[in-house]
PDB file of C-alpha atoms in Angstrom:
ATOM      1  CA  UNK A   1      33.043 -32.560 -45.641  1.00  0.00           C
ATOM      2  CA  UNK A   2      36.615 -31.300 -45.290  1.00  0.00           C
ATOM      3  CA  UNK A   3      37.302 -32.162 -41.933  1.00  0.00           C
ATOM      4  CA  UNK A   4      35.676 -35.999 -43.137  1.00  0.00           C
ATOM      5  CA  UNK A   5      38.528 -35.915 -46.089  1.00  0.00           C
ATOM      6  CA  UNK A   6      41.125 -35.583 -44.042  1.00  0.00           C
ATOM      7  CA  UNK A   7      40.094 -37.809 -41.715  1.00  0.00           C
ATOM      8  CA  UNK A   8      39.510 -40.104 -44.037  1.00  0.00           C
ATOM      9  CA  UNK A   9      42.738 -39.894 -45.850  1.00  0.00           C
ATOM     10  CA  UNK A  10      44.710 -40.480 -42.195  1.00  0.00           C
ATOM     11  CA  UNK A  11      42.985 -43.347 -41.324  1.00  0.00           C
ATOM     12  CA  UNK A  12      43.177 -45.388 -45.239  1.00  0.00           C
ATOM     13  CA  UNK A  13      45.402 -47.715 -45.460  1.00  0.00           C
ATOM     14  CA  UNK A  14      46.539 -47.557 -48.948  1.00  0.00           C
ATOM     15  CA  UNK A  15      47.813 -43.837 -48.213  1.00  0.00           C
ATOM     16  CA  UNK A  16      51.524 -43.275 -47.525  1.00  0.00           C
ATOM     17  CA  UNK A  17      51.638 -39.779 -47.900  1.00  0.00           C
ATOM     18  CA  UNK A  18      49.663 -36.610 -47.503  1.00  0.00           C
ATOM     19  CA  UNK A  19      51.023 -33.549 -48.771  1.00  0.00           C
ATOM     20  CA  UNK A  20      48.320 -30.225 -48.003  1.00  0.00           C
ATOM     21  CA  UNK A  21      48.716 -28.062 -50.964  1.00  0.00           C
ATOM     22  CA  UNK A  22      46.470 -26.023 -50.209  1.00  0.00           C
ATOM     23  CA  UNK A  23      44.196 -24.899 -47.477  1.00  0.00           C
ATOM     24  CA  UNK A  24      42.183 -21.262 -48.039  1.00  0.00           C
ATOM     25  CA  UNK A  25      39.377 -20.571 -45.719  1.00  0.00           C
ATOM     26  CA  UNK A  26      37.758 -17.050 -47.023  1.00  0.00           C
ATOM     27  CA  UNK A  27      34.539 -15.064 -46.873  1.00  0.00           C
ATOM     28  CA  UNK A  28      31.586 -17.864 -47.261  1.00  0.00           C
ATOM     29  CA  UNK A  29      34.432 -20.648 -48.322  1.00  0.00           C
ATOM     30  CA  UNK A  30      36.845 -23.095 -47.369  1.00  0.00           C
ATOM     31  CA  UNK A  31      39.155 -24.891 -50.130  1.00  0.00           C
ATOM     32  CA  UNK A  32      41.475 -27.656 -49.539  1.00  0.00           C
ATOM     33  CA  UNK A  33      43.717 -29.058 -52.107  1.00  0.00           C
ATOM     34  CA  UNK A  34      45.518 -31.907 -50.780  1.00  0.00           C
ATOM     35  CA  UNK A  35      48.405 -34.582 -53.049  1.00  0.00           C
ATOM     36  CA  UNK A  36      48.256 -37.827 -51.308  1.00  0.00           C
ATOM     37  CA  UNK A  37      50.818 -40.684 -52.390  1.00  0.00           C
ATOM     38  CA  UNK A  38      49.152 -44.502 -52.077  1.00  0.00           C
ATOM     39  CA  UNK A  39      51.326 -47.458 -51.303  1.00  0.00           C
ATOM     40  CA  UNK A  40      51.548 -48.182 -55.016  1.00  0.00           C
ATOM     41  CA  UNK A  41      53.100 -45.166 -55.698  1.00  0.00           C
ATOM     42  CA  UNK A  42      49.980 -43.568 -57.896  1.00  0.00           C
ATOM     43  CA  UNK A  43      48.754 -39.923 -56.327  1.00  0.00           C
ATOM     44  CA  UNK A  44      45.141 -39.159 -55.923  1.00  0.00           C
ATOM     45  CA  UNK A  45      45.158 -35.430 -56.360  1.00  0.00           C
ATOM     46  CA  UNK A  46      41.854 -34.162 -53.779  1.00  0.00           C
ATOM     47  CA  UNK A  47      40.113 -30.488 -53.943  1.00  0.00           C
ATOM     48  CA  UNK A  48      37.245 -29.757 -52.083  1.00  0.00           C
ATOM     49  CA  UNK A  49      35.727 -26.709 -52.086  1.00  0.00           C
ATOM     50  CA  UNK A  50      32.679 -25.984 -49.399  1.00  0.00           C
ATOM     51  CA  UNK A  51      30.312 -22.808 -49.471  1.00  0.00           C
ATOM     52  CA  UNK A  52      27.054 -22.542 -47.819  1.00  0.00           C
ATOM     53  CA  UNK A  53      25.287 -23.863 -50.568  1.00  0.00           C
ATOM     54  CA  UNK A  54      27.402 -26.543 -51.950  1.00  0.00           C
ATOM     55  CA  UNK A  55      30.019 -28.951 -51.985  1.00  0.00           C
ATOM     56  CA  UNK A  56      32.078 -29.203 -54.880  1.00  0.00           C
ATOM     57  CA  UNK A  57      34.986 -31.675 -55.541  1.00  0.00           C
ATOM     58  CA  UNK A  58      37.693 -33.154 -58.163  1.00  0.00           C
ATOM     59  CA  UNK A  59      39.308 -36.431 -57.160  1.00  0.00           C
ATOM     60  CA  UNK A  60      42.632 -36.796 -59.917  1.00  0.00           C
ATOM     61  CA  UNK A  61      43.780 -40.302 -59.627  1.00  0.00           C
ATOM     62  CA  UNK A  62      47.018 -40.513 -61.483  1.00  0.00           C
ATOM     63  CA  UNK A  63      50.324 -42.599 -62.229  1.00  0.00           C
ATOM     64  CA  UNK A  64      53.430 -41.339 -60.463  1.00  0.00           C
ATOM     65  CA  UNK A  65      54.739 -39.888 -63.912  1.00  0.00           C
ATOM     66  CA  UNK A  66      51.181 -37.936 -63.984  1.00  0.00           C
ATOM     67  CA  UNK A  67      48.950 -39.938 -66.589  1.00  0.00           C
ATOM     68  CA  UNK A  68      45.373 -40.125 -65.974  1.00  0.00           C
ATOM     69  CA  UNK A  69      44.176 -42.960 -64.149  1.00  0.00           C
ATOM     70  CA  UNK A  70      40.417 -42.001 -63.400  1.00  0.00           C
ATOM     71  CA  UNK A  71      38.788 -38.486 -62.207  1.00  0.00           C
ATOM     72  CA  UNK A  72      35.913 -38.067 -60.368  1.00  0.00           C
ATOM     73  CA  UNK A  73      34.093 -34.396 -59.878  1.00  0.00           C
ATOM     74  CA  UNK A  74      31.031 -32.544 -59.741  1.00  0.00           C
ATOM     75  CA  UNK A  75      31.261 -29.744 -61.888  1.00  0.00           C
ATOM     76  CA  UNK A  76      27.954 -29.493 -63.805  1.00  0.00           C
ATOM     77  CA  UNK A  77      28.935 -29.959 -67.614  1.00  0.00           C
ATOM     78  CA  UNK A  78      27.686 -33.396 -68.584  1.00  0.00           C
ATOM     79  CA  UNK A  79      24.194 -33.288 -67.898  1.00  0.00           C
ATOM     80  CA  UNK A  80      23.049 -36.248 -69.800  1.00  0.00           C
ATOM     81  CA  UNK A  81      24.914 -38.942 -67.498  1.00  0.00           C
ATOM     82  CA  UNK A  82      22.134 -40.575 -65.305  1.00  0.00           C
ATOM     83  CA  UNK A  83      24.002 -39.269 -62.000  1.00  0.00           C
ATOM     84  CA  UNK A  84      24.254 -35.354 -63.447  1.00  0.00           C
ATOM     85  CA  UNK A  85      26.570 -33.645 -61.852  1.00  0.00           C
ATOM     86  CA  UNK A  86      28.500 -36.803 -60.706  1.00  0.00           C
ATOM     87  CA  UNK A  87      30.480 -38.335 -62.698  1.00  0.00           C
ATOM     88  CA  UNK A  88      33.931 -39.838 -63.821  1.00  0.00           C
ATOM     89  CA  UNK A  89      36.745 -39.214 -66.520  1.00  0.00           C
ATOM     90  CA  UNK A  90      38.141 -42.814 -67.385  1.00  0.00           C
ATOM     91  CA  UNK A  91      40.394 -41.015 -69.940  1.00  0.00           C
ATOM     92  CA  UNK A  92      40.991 -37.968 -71.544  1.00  0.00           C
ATOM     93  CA  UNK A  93      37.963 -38.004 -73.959  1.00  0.00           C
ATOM     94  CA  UNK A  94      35.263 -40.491 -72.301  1.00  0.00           C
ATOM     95  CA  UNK A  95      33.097 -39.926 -69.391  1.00  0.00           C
ATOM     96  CA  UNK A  96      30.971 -42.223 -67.453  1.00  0.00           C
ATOM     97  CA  UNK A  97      28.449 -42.159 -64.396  1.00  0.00           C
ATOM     98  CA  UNK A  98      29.741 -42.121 -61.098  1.00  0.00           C
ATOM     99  CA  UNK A  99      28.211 -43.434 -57.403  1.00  0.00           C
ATOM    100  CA  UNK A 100      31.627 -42.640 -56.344  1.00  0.00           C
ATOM    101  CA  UNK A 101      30.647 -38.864 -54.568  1.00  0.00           C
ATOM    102  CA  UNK A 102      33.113 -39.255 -51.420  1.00  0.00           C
ATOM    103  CA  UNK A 103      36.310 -39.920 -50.557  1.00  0.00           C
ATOM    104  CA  UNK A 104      35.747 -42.952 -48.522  1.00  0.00           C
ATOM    105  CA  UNK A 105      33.777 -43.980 -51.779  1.00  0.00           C
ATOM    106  CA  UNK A 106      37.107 -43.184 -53.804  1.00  0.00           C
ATOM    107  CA  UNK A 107      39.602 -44.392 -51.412  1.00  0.00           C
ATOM    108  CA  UNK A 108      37.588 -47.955 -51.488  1.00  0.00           C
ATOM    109  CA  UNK A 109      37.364 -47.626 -55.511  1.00  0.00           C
ATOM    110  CA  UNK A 110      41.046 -47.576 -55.805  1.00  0.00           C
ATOM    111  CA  UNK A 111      41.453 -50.457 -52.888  1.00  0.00           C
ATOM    112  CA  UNK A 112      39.522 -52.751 -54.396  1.00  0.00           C
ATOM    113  CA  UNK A 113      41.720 -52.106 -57.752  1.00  0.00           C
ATOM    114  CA  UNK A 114      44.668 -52.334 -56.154  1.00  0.00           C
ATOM    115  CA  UNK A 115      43.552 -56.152 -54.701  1.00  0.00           C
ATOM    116  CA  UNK A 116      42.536 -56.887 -58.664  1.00  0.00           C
ATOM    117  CA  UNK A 117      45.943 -55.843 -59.758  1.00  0.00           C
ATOM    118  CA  UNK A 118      44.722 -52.951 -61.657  1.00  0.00           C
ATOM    119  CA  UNK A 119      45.749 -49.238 -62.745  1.00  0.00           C
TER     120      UNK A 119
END
């Protein structure tokens, strides 16, 4: 899954930048926390943490002055949405489903808003 992200990130088109701001392998872990500037300027803040059992994940989509555009993640507190524990943060207080689970499925989320003209 890591190695995938970075790849990922490299090859999209819509990133400029990729900043690594962190990267922590340890005893049954790896973490990476990476800050990647898109062509509009917004950051998509990425952390990806991978044990044996699980992959876990926070995509922080954000303006360049830091206000919440959208967050994806996996952490297991909203277990009513339909796609428990996926699911998205479309602002501070409401959360939705999410089929967005990947970075390739994020990176083509924010493409396609980009072509509408939104943020």
């Amino acid at each position: 899954m890591i190695i995938d992200t970075l790849r990922h990130l490299f090859e999209c088109k819509i990133v400029d930048q990729i900043e690594i701001l962190e990267d922590i392998e340890g005893i049954g872990f790896t973490m990476l926390k990476i800050k990647a500037t898109l062509i509009d300027h917004s950051q998509l803040i990425l952390t990806e943490i991978q044990t044996q059992s699980e992959n876990k994940y926070s995509y922080h989509w954000q303006t360049m002055s830091g206000k919440l555009l959208l967050r994806w993640d996996n952490s297991p507190h909203w277990d009513k949405i339909n796609t428990f524990p996926h699911h998205k943060h479309v602002s501070n207080s409401k959360v939705e489903e999410s089929y967005e689970v990947t970075v390739t499925d994020v990176l083509h989320y924010i493409e396609q808003q980009m072509k509408k003209g939104k943020k």
